[in-house]
Coordinates of C-alpha atoms in Angstrom, one line a residue:
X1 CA 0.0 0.0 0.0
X2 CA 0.9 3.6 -1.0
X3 CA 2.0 5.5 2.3
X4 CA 0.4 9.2 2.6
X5 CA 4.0 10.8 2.7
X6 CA 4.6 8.6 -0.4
X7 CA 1.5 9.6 -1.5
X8 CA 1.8 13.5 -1.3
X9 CA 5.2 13.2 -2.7
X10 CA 3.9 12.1 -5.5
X11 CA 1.1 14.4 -5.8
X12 CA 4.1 17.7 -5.1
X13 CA 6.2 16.5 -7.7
X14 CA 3.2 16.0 -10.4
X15 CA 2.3 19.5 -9.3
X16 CA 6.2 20.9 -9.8
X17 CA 6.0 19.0 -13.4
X18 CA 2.6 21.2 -13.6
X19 CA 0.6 18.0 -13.9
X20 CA -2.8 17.5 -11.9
X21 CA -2.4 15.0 -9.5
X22 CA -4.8 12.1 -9.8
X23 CA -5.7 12.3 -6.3
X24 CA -4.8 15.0 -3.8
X25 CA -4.0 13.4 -0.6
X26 CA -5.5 14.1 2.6
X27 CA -6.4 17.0 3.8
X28 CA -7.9 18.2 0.5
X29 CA -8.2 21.6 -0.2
X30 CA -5.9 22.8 2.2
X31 CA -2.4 25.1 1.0
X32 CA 0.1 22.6 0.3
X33 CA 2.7 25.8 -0.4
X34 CA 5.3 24.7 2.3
X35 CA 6.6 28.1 3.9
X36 CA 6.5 27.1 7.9
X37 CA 9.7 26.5 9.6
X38 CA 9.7 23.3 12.0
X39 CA 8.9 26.1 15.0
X40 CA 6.2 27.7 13.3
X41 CA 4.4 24.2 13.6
X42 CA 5.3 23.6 17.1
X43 CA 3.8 26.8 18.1
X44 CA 0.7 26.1 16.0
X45 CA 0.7 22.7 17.3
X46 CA 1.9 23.4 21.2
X47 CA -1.3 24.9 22.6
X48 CA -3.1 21.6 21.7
X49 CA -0.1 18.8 21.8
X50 CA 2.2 20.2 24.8
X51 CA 4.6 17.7 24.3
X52 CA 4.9 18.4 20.8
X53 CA 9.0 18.4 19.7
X54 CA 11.8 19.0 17.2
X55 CA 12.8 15.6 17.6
X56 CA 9.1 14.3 17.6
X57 CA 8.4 16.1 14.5
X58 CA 11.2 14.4 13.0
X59 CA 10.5 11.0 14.3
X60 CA 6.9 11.3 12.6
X61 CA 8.8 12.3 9.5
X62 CA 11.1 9.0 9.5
X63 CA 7.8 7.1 10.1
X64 CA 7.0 8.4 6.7
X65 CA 4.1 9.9 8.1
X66 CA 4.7 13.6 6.9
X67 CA 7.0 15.1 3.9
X68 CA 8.6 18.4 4.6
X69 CA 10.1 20.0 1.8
X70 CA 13.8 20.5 2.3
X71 CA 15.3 24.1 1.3
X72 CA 19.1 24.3 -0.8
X73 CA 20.5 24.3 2.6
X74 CA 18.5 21.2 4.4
X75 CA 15.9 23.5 6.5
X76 CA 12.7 21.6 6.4
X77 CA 9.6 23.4 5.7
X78 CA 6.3 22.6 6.1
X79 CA 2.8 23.2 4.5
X80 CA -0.8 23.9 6.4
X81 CA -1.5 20.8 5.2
X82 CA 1.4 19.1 6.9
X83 CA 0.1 20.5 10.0
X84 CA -3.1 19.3 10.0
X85 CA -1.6 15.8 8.5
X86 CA 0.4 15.8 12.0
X87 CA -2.9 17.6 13.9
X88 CA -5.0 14.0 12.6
X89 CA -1.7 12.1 13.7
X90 CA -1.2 13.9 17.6
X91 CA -4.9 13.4 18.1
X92 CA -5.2 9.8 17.3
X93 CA -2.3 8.8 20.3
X94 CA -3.7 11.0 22.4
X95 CA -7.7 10.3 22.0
X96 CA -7.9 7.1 20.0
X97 CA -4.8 5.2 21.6
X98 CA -3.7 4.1 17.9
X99 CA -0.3 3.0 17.5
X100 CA 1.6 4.5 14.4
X101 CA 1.3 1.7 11.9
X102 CA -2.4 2.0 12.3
X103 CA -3.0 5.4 11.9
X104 CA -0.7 5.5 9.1
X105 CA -2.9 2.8 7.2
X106 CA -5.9 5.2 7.9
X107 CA -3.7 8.1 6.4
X108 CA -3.1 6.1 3.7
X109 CA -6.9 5.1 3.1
X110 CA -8.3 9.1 3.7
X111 CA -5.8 10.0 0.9
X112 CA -6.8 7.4 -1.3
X113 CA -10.5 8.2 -0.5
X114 CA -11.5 5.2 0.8
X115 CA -12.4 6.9 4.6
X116 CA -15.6 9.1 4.3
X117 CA -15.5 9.6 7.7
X118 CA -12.4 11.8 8.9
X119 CA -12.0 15.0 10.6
X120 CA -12.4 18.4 9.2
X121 CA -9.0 20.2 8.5
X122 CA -8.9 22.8 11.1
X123 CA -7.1 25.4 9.3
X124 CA -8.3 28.0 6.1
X125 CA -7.5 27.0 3.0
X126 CA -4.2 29.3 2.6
X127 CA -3.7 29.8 6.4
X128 CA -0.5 29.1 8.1
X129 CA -0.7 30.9 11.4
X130 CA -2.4 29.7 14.8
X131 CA -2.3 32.0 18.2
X132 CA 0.2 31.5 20.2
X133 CA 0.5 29.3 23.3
X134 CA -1.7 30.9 26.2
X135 CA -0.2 31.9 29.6
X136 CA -2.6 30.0 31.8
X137 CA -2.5 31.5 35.3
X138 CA -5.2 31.1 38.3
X139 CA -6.6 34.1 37.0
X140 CA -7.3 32.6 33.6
X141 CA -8.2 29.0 34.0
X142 CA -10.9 30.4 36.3
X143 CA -12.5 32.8 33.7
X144 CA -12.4 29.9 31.6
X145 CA -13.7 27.4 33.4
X146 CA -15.9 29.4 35.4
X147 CA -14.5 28.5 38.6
X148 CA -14.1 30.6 41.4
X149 CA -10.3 31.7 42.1
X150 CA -10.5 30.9 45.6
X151 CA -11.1 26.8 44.4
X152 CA -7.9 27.2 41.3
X153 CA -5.9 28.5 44.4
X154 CA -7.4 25.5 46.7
X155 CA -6.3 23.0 43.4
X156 CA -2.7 24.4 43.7
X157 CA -2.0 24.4 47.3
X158 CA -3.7 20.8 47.3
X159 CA -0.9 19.9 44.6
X160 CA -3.5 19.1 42.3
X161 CA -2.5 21.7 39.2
X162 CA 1.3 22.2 39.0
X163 CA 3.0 25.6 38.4
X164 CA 5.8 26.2 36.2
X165 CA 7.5 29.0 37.8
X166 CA 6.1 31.9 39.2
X167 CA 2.3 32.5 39.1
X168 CA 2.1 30.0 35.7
X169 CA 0.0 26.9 35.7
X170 CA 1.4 23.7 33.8
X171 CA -1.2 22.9 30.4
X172 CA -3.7 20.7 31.0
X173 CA -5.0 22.8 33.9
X174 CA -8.1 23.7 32.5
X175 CA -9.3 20.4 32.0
X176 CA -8.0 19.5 35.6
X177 CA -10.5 22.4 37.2
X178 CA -13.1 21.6 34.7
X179 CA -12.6 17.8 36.3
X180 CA -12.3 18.4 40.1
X181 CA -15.1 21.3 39.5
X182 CA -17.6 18.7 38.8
X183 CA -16.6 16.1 41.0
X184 CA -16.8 19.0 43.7
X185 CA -20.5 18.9 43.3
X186 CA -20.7 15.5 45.1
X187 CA -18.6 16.9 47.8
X188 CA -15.2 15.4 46.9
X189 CA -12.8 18.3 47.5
X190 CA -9.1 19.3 46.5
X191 CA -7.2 17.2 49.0
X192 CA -9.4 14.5 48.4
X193 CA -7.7 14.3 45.2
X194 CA -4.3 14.7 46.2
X195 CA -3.5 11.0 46.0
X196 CA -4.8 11.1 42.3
X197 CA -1.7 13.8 41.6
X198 CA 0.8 11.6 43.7
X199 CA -0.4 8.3 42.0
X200 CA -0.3 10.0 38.5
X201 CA 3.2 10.9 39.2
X202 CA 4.3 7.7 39.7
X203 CA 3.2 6.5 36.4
X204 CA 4.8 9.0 34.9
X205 CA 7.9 8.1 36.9
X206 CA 7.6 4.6 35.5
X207 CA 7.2 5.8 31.8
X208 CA 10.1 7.7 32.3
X209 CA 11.9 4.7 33.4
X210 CA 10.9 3.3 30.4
X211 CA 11.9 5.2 28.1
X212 CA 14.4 6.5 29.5
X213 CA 17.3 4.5 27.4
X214 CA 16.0 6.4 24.2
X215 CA 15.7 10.2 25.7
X216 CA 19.9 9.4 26.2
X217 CA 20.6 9.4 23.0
X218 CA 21.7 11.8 20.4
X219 CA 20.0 11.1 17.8
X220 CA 16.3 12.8 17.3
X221 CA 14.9 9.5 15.8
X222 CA 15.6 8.3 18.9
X223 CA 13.9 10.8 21.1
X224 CA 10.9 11.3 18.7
X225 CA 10.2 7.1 19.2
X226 CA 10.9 8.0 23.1
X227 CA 8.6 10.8 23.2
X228 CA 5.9 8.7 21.0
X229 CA 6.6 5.7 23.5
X230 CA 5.8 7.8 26.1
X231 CA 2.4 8.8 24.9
X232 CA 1.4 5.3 23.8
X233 CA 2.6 3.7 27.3
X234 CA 1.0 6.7 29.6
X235 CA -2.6 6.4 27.8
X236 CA -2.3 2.4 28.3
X237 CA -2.2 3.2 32.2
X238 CA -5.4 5.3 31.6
X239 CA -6.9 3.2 30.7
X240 CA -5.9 0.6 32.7
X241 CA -7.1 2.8 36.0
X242 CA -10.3 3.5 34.2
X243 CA -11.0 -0.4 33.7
X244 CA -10.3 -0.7 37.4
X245 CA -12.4 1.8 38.9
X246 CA -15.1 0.9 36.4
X247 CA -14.8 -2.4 37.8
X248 CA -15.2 -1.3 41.0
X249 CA -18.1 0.6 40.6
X250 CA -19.5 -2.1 38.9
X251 CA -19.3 -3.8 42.0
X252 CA -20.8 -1.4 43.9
X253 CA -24.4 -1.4 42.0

């Protein structure tokens, strides 16, 4: 089978020959005019994807799962359509638990048409920019989430939402509040969930362990599989603790 980076190599060099391509790979309609430098798509990318890297990016790339253009001088470039290629790629680890071969295969299938169900591209035919990372602060995630200030504060002091320095909350805070909001309407409060945050960090200790024989080395094929190990190993302990304490309610009906 015809990979997508394959694919769309193709379909840019039928374009450079000024031949229409038989079929324009996924996501159709979308600028494939490659003008973004590698950190032009990690800040596009890095409000949604925090983990997001050079060396992921590149790792994805190997995979044959994107096709930068490379300038004279070996800079890689990137199109909006890239981005959203590697938008479709980010999501399915993170929501859908797929491992790469997989959602390569359903790459290849939404480029050949064969998918009629796949997401929208997110960005304007053309576009190339995204805003930038936000500076999420107590302040901020309560306006957001509609929280009072008093309960983000709570959240912190608890240990439930990390800081980064200063008055900055770590990402994913908003959908922590948004989490611990509601389960604060059955009277389960911040340091109730302090064991969560302790427990959580000892998974992540353990992926870290993991993978930690990759992150050593030089090479950004290396990290990028360490980083995309990471992802796959941490959403198999999800949902490992959700089967559990499904289970255990379960038992409790």
């Amino acid at each position: 089978m015809t990979t997508g980076a394959a694919r769309d190599r193709g379909s840019r060099h039928e374009l450079d020959a000024g031949l229409e391509p038989a079929v324009e790979p996924w996501p159709r309609g979308i600028s494939r005019q490659a003008t973004m430098r590698i950190s032009d798509v990690l800040r596009v990318l890095g409000a949604e994807f925090g983990s997001v890297s050079h060396s992921k990016l590149r790792f994805l790339e190997e995979q044959g799962l994107i096709d930068p253009v490379r300038t004279p001088s070996g800079y890689r470039q990137y199109s909006p359509a890239d981005v959203e290629r590697l938008r479709f790629v980010l999501t399915e680890q993170r929501d859908s638990y797929l491992p790469l071969k997989v959602i390569k295969e359903r790459l290849a299938a939404m480029d050949a048409g064969e998918e009629s169900e796949h997401p929208a591209p997110r960005l304007a035919p053309g576009g190339s920019a995204a805003p930038a990372r936000r500076r999420w602060t107590v302040a901020s995630v309560a306006d957001v989430t509609g929280a009072e200030p008093a309960f983000v504060e709570d959240l912190v002091r608890a240990g439930v939402l990390q800081t980064e320095g200063g008055d900055r909350l770590a990402p994913g805070s908003v959908d922590v509040v948004r989490i611990a909001s509601a389960l604060a309407e059955y009277g389960i409060e911040p340091r109730h969930l302090r064991t969560f945050r302790t427990a959580a960090d000892r998974q992540v200790a353990l992926v870290d362990q993991v993978v930690a024989p990759l992150r050593s080395q030089q090479s950004s094929a290396a990290r990028g599989q360490a980083a995309t190990m990471a992802s796959e190993i941490g959403e198999l302990f999800t949902r490992l603790h959700a089967a559990w304490v499904r289970q255990g309610v379960d038992e409790l009906a």
